[in-house]
PDB file of C-alpha atoms in Angstrom:
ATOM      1  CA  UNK A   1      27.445  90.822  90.924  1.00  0.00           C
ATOM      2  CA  UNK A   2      28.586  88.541  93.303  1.00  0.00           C
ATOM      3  CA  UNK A   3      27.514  84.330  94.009  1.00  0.00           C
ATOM      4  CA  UNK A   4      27.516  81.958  96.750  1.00  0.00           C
ATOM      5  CA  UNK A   5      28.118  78.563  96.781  1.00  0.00           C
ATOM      6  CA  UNK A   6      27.267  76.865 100.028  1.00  0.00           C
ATOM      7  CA  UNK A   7      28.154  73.876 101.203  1.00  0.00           C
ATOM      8  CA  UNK A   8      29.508  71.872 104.623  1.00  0.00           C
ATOM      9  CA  UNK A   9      32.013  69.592 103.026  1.00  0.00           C
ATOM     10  CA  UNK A  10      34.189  69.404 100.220  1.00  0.00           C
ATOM     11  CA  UNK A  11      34.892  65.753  99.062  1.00  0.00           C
ATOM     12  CA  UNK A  12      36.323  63.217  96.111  1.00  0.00           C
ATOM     13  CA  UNK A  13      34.136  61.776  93.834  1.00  0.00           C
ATOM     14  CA  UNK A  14      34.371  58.925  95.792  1.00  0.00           C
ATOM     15  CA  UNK A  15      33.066  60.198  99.046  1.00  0.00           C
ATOM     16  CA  UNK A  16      36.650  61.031 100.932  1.00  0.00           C
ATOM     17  CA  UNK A  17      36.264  64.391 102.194  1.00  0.00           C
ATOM     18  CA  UNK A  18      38.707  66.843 101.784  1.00  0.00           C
ATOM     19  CA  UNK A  19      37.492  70.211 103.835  1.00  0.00           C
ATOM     20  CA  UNK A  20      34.732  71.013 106.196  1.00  0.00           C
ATOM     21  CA  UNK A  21      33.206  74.254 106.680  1.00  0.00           C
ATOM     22  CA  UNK A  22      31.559  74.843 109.545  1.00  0.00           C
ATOM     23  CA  UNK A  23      28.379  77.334 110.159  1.00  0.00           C
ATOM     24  CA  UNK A  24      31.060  79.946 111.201  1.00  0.00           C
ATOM     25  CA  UNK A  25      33.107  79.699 108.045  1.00  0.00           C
ATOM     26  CA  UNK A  26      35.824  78.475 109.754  1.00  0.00           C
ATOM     27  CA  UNK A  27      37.370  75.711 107.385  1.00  0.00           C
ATOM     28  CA  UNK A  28      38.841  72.124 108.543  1.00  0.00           C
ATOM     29  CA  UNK A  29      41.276  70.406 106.416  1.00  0.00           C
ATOM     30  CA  UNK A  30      41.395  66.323 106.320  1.00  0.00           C
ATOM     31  CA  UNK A  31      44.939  66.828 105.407  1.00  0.00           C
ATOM     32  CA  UNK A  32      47.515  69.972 105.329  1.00  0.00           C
ATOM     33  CA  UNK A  33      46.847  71.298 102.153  1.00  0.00           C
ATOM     34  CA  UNK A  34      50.241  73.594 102.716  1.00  0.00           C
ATOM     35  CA  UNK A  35      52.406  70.591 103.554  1.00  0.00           C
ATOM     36  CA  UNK A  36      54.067  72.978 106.111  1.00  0.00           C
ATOM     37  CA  UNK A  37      57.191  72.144 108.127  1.00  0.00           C
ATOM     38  CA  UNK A  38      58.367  74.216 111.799  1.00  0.00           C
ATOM     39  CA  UNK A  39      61.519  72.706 113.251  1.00  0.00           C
ATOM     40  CA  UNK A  40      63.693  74.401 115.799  1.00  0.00           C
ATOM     41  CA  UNK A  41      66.933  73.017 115.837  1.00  0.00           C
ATOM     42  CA  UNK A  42      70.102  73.668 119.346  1.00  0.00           C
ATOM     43  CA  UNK A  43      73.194  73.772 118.915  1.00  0.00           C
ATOM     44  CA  UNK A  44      75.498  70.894 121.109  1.00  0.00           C
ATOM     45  CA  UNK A  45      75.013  70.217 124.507  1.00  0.00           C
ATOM     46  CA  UNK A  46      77.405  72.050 126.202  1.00  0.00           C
ATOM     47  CA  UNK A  47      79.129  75.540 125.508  1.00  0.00           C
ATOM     48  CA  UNK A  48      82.500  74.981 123.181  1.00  0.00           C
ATOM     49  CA  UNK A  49      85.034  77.102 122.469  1.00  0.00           C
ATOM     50  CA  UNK A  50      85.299  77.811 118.419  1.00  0.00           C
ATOM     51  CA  UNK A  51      87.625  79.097 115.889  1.00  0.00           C
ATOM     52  CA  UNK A  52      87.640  81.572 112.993  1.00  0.00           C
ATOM     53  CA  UNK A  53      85.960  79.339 109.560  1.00  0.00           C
ATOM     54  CA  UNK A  54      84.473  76.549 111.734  1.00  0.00           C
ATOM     55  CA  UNK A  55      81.587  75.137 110.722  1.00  0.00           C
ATOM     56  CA  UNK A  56      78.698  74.359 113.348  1.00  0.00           C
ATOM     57  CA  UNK A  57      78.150  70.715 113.261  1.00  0.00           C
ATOM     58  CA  UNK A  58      76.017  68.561 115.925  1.00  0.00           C
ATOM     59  CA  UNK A  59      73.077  70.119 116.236  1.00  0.00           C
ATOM     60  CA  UNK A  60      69.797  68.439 118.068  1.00  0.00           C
ATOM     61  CA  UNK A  61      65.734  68.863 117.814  1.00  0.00           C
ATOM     62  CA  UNK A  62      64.413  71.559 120.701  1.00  0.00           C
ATOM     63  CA  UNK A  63      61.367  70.113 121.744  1.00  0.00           C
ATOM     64  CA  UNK A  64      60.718  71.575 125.237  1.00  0.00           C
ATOM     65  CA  UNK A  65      58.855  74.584 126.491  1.00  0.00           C
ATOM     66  CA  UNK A  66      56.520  75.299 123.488  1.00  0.00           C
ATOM     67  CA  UNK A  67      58.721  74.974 121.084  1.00  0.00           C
ATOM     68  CA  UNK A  68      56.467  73.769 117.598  1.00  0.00           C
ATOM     69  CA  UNK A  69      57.935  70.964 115.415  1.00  0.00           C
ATOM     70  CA  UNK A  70      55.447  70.033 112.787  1.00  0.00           C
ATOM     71  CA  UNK A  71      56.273  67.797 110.333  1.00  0.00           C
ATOM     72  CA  UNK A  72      60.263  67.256 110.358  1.00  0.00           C
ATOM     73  CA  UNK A  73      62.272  66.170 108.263  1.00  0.00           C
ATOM     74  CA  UNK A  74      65.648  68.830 108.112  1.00  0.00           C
ATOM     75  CA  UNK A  75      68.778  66.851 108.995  1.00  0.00           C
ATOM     76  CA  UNK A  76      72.351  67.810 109.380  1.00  0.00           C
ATOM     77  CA  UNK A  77      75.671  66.215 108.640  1.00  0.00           C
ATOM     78  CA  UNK A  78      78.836  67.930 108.936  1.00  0.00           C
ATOM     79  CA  UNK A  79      77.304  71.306 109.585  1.00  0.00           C
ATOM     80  CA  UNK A  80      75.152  70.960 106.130  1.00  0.00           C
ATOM     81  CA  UNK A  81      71.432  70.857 106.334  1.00  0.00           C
ATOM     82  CA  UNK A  82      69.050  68.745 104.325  1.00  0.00           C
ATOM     83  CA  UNK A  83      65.641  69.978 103.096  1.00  0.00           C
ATOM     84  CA  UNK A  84      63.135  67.487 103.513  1.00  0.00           C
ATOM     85  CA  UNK A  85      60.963  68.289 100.781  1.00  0.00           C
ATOM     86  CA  UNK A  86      60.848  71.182  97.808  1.00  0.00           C
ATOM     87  CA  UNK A  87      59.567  74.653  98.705  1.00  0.00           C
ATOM     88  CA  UNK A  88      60.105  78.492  99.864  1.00  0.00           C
ATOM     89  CA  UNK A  89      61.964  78.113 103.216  1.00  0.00           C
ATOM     90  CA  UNK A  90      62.739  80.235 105.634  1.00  0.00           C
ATOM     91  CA  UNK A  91      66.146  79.341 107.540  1.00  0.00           C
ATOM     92  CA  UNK A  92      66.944  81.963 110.841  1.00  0.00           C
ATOM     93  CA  UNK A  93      70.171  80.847 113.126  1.00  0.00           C
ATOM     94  CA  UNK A  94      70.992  82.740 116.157  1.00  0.00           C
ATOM     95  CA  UNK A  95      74.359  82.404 117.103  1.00  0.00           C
ATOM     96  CA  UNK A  96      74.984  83.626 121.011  1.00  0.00           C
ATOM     97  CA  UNK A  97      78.357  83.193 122.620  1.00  0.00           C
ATOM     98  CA  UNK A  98      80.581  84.760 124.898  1.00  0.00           C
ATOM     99  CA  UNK A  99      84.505  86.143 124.581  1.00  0.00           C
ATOM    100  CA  UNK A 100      87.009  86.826 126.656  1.00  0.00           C
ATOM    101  CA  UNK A 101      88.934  89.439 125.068  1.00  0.00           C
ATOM    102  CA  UNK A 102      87.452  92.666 122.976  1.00  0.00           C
ATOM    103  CA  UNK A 103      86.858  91.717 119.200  1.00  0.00           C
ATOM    104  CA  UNK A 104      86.542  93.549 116.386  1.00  0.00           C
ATOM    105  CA  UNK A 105      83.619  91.215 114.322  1.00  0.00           C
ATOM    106  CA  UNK A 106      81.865  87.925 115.453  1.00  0.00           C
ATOM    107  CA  UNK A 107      79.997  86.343 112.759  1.00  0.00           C
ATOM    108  CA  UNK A 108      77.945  84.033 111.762  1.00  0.00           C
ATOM    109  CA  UNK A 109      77.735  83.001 107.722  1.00  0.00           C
ATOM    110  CA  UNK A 110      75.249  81.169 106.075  1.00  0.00           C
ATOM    111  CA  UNK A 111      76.801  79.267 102.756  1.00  0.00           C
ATOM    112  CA  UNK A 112      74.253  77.506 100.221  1.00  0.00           C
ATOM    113  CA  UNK A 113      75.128  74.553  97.347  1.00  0.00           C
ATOM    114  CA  UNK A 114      72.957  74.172  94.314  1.00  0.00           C
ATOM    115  CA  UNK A 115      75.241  71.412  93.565  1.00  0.00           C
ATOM    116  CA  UNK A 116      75.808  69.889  96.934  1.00  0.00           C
ATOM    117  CA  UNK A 117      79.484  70.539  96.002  1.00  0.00           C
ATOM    118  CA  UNK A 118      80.852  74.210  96.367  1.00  0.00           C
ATOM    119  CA  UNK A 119      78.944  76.385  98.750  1.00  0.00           C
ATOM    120  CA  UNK A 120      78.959  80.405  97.891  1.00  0.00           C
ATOM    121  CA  UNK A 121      78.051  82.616 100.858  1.00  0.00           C
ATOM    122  CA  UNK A 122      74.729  83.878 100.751  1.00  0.00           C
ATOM    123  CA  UNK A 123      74.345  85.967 104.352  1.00  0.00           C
ATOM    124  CA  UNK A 124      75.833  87.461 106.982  1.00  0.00           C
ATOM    125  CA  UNK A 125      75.414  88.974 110.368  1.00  0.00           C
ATOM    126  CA  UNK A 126      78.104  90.345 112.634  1.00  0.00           C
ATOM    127  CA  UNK A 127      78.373  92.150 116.289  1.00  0.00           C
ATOM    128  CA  UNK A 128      81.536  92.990 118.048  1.00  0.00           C
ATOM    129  CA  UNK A 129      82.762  93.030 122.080  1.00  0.00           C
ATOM    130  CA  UNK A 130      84.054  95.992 123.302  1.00  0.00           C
ATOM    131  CA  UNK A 131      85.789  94.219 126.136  1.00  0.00           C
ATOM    132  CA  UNK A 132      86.518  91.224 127.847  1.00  0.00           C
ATOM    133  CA  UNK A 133      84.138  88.929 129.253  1.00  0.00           C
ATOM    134  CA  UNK A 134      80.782  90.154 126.837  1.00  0.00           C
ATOM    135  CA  UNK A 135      77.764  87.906 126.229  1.00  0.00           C
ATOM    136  CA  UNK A 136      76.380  88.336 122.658  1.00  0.00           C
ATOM    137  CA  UNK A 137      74.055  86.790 120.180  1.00  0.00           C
ATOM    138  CA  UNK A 138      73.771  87.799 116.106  1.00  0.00           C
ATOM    139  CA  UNK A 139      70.435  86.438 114.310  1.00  0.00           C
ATOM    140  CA  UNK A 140      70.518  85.787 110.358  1.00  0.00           C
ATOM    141  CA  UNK A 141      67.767  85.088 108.280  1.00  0.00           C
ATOM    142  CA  UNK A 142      67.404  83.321 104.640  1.00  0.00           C
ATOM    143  CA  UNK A 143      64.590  82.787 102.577  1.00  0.00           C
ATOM    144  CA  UNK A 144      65.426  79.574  99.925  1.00  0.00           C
ATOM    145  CA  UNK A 145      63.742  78.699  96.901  1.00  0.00           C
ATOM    146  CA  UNK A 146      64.478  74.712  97.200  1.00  0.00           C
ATOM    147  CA  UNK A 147      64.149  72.663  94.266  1.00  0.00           C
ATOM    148  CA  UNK A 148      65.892  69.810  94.497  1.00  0.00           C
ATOM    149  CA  UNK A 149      66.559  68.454  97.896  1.00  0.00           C
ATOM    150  CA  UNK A 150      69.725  66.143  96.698  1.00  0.00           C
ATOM    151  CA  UNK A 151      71.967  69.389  95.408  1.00  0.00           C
ATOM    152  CA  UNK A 152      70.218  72.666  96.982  1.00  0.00           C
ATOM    153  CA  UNK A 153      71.242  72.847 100.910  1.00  0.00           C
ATOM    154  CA  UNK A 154      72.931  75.538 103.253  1.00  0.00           C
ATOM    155  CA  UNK A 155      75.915  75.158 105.561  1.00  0.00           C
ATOM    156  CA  UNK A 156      76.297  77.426 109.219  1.00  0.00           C
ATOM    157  CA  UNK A 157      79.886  78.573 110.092  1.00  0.00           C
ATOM    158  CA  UNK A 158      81.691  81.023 111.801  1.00  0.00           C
ATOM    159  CA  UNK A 159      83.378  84.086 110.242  1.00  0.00           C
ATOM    160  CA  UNK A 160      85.084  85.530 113.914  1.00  0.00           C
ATOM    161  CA  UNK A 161      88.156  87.595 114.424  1.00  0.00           C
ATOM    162  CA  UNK A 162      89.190  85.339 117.501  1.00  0.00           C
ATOM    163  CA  UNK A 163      87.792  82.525 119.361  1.00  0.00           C
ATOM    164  CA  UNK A 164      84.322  82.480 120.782  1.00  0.00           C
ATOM    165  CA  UNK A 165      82.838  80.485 123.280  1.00  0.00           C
ATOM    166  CA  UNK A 166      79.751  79.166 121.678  1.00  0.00           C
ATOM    167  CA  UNK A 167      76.763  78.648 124.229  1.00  0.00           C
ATOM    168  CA  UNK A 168      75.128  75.807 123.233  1.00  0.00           C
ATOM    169  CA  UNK A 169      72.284  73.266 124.993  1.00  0.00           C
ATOM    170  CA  UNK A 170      68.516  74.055 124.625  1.00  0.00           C
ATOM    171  CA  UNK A 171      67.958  77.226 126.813  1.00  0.00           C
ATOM    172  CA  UNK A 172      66.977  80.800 125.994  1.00  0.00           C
ATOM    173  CA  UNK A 173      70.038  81.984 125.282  1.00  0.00           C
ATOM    174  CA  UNK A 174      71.303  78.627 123.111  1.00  0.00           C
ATOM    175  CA  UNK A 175      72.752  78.750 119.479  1.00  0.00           C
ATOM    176  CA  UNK A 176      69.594  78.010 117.915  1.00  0.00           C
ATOM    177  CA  UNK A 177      68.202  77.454 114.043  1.00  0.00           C
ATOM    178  CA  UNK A 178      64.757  77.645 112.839  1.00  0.00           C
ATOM    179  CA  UNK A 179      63.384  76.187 109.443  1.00  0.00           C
ATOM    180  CA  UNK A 180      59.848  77.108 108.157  1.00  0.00           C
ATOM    181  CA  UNK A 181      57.877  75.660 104.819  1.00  0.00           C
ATOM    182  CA  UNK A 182      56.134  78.821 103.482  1.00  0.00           C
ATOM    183  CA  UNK A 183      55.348  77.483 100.729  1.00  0.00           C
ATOM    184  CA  UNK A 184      55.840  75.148  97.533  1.00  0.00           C
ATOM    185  CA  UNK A 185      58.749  76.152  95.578  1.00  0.00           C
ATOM    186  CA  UNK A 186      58.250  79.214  92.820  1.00  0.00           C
TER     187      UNK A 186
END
């Protein structure tokens, strides 16, 4: 047996709505019930040439093309990023670059504090060249369970076996990193 309950608003006691459903059952929220968060983040301005263990510090807000940002908030110092608020997360960084001289690895490492002291690394992802002169790009993908935004952050560096040119600035083939609320924190 099965009920219905209809109705075209959902409000407070005091009259603020909360949700309207329209004759469609498609559902408007007064507010974001999920509290979600999209930010796409570039690496730099300009391409730089990097070392084995460096850490990839000075990173900007993409917002050209159609690039979503909704509700920001991450911030980086140092090459460590700050959550803005408590929740599941989902951190990708692509790392492209290009090297001059064949290379056995080229990676990037993703390092995470629950003390926002000593970072332990948590993933990976690594490509090689096969010659001189090779464009390239690795993408690596964490999902954090953030529940305290003062200790719990994550930290971007390189793990490489020589120097890469990193290629930075906000185009399509930019060192790029991507933070999505899923949802509150489990």
């Amino acid at each position: 047996m099965s009920s219905t309950i209809g109705v075209q608003n959902i409000a407070h006691t005091n009259g603020t709505n909360a949700m309207t459903v329209a004759s469609d059952g498609v559902t408007t929220f007064t507010t974001d019930p999920f509290n979600s968060v999209i930010e796409t983040w570039y690496y730099g301005s300009s391409n730089v040439v990097l070392a084995n263990g460096a850490d990839l510090s000075g990173w900007n807000r993409k917002t050209n093309g159609l690039v979503v940002n909704k509700n920001g908030g991450m911030s980086e110092s140092s090459a460590v990023w700050t959550f803005p608020s408590t929740g599941v997360w989902s951190v990708t960084a692509q790392l492209s670059f290009f090297t001059t001289a064949s290379s056995a690895y080229h990676g990037l490492h993703m390092e995470q504090t629950i003390n926002n002291s000593s970072y332990s690394l948590v993933k990976t992802a690594y490509t090689n060249s096969s010659g001189a002169n090779r464009y390239s790009n690795v993408v690596c993908n964490h999902i954090m369970n953030i529940t305290d935004t003062t200790n719990q952050k994550i930290l971007l560096s390189l793990n490489v076996e020589s120097n890469i040119n990193v290629q930075a600035g906000t185009g399509n083939a930019a060192t790029q990193a991507t933070f999505i609320k899923l949802c509150p924190s489990v």
